[in-house]
mmCIF file with all atom_site columns, C-alpha atoms in Angstrom:
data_model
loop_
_atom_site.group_PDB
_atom_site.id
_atom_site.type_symbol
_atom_site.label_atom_id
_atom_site.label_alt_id
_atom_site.label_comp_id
_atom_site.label_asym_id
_atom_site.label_entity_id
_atom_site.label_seq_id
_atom_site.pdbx_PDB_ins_code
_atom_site.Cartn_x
_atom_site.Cartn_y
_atom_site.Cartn_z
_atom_site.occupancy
_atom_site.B_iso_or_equiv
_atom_site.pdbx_formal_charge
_atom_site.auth_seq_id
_atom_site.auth_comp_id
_atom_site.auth_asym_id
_atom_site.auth_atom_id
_atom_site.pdbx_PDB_model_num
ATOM 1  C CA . UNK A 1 1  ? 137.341 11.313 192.139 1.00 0.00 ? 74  UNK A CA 1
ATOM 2  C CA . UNK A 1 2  ? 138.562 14.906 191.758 1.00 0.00 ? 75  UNK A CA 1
ATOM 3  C CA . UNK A 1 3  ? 138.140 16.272 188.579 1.00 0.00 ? 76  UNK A CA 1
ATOM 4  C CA . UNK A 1 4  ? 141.873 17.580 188.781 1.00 0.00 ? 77  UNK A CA 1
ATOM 5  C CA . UNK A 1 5  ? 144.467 14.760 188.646 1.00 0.00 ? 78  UNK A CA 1
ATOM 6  C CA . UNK A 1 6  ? 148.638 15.036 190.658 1.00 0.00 ? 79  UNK A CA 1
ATOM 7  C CA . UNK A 1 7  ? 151.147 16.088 187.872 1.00 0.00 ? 80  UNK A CA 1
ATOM 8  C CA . UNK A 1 8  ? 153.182 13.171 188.483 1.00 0.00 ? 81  UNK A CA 1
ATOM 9  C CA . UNK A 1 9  ? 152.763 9.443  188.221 1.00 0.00 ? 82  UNK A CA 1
ATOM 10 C CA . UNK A 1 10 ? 150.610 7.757  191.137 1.00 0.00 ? 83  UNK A CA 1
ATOM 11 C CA . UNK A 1 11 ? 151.278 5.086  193.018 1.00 0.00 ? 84  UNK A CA 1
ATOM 12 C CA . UNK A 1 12 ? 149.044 1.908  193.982 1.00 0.00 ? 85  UNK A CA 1
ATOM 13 C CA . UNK A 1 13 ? 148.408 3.811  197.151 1.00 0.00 ? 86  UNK A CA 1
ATOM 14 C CA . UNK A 1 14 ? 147.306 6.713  195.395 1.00 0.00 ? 87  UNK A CA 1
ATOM 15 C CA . UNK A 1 15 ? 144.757 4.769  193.504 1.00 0.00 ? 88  UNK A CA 1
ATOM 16 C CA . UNK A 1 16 ? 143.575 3.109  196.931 1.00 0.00 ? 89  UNK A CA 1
ATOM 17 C CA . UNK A 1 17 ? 142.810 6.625  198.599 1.00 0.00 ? 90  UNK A CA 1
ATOM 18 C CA . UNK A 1 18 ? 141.338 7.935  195.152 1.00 0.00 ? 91  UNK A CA 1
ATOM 19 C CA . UNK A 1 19 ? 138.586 5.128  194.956 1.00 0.00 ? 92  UNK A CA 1
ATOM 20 C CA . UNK A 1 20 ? 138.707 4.380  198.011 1.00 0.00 ? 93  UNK A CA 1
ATOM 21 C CA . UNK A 1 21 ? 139.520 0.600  197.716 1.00 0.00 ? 94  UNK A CA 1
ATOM 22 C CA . UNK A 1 22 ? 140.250 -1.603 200.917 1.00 0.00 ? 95  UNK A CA 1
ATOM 23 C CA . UNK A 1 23 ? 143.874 -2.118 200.114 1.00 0.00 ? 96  UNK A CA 1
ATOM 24 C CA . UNK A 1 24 ? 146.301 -1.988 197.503 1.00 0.00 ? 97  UNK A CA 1
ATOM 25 C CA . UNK A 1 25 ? 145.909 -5.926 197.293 1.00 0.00 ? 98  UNK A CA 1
ATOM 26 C CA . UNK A 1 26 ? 142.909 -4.933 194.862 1.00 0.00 ? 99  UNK A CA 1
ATOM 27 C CA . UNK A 1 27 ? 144.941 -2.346 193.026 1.00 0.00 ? 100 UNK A CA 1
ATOM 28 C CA . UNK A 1 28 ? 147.325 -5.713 191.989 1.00 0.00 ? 101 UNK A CA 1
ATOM 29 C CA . UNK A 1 29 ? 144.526 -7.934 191.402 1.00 0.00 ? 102 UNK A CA 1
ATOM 30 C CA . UNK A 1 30 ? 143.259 -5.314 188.617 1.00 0.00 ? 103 UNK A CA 1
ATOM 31 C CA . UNK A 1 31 ? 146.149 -5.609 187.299 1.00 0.00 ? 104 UNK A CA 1
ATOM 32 C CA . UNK A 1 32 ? 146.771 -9.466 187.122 1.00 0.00 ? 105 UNK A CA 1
ATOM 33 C CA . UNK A 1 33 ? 143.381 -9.095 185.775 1.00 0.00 ? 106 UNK A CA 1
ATOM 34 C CA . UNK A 1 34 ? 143.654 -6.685 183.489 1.00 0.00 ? 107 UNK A CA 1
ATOM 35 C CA . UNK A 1 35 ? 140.746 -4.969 184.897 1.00 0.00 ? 108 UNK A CA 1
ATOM 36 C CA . UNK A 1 36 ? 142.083 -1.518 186.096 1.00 0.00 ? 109 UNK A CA 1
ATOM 37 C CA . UNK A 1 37 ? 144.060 1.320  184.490 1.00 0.00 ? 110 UNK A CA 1
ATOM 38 C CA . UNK A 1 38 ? 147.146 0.274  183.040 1.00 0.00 ? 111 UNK A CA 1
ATOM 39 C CA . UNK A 1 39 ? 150.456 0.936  184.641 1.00 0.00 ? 112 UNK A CA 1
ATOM 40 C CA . UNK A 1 40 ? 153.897 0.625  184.232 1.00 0.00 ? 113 UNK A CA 1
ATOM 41 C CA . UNK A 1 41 ? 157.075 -0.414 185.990 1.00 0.00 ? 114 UNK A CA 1
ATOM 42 C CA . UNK A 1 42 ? 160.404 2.039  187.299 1.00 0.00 ? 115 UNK A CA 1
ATOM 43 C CA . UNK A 1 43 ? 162.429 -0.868 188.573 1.00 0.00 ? 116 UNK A CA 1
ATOM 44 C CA . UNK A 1 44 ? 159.859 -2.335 191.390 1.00 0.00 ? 117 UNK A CA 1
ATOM 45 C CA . UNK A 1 45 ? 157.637 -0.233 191.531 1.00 0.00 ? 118 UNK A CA 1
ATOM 46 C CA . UNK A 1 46 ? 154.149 0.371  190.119 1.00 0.00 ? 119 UNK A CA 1
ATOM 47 C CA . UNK A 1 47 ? 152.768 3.845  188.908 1.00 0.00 ? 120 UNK A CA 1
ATOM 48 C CA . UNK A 1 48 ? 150.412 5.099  186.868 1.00 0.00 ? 121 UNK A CA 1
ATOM 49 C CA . UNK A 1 49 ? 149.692 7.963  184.541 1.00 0.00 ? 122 UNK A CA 1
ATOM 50 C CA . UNK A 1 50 ? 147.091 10.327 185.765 1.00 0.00 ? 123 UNK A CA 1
ATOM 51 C CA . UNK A 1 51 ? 145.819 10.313 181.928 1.00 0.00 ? 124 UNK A CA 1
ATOM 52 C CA . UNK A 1 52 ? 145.560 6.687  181.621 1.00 0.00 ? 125 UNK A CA 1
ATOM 53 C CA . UNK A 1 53 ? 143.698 6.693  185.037 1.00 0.00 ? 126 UNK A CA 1
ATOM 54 C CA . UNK A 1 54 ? 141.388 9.532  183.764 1.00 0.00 ? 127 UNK A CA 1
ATOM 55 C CA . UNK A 1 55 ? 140.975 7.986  180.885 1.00 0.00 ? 128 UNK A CA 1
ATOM 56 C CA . UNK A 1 56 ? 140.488 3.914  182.333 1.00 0.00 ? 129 UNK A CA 1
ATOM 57 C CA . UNK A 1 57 ? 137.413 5.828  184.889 1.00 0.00 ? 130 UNK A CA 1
ATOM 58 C CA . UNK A 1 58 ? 136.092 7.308  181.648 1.00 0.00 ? 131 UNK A CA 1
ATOM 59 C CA . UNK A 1 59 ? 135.619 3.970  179.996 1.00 0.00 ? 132 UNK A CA 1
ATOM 60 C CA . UNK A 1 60 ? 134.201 2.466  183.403 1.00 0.00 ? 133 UNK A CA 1
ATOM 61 C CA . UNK A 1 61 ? 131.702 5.026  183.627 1.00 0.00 ? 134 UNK A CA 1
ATOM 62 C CA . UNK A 1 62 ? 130.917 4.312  179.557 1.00 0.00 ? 135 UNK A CA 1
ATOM 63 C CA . UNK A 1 63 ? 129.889 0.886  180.265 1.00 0.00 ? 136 UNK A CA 1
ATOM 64 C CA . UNK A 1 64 ? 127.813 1.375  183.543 1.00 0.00 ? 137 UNK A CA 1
ATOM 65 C CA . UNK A 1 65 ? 125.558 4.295  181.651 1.00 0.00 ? 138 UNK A CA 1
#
């Protein structure tokens, strides 16, 4: 993941090209999991702050080390 993070809010789809998941499918099972970064909802839709992304991949990379 780039070390510089989009200004706005991402989307699901953002998070799929970022890690390169297979499809946003896994995006939504993080979050019935409560496994990925934690998001919010604007009506329908999903998004995510860039922060709370940065700061989920921090913690990930915390408990692998």
């Amino acid at each position: 993941m780039a070390s510089e993070l989009p200004d706005g809010f991402l989307t699901p789809d953002d998070l799929v090209v970022m890690f390169k998941l297979p499809s946003v499918e896994t995006v939504y099972q993080w979050r019935r999991k409560r496994t990925g970064p934690r998001g919010f909802r604007v009506g329908r839709h999903l998004r995510f702050d860039p922060e709370a992304v940065r700061a989920w991949v921090d913690s990930q990379m915390g408990e692998a080390a």
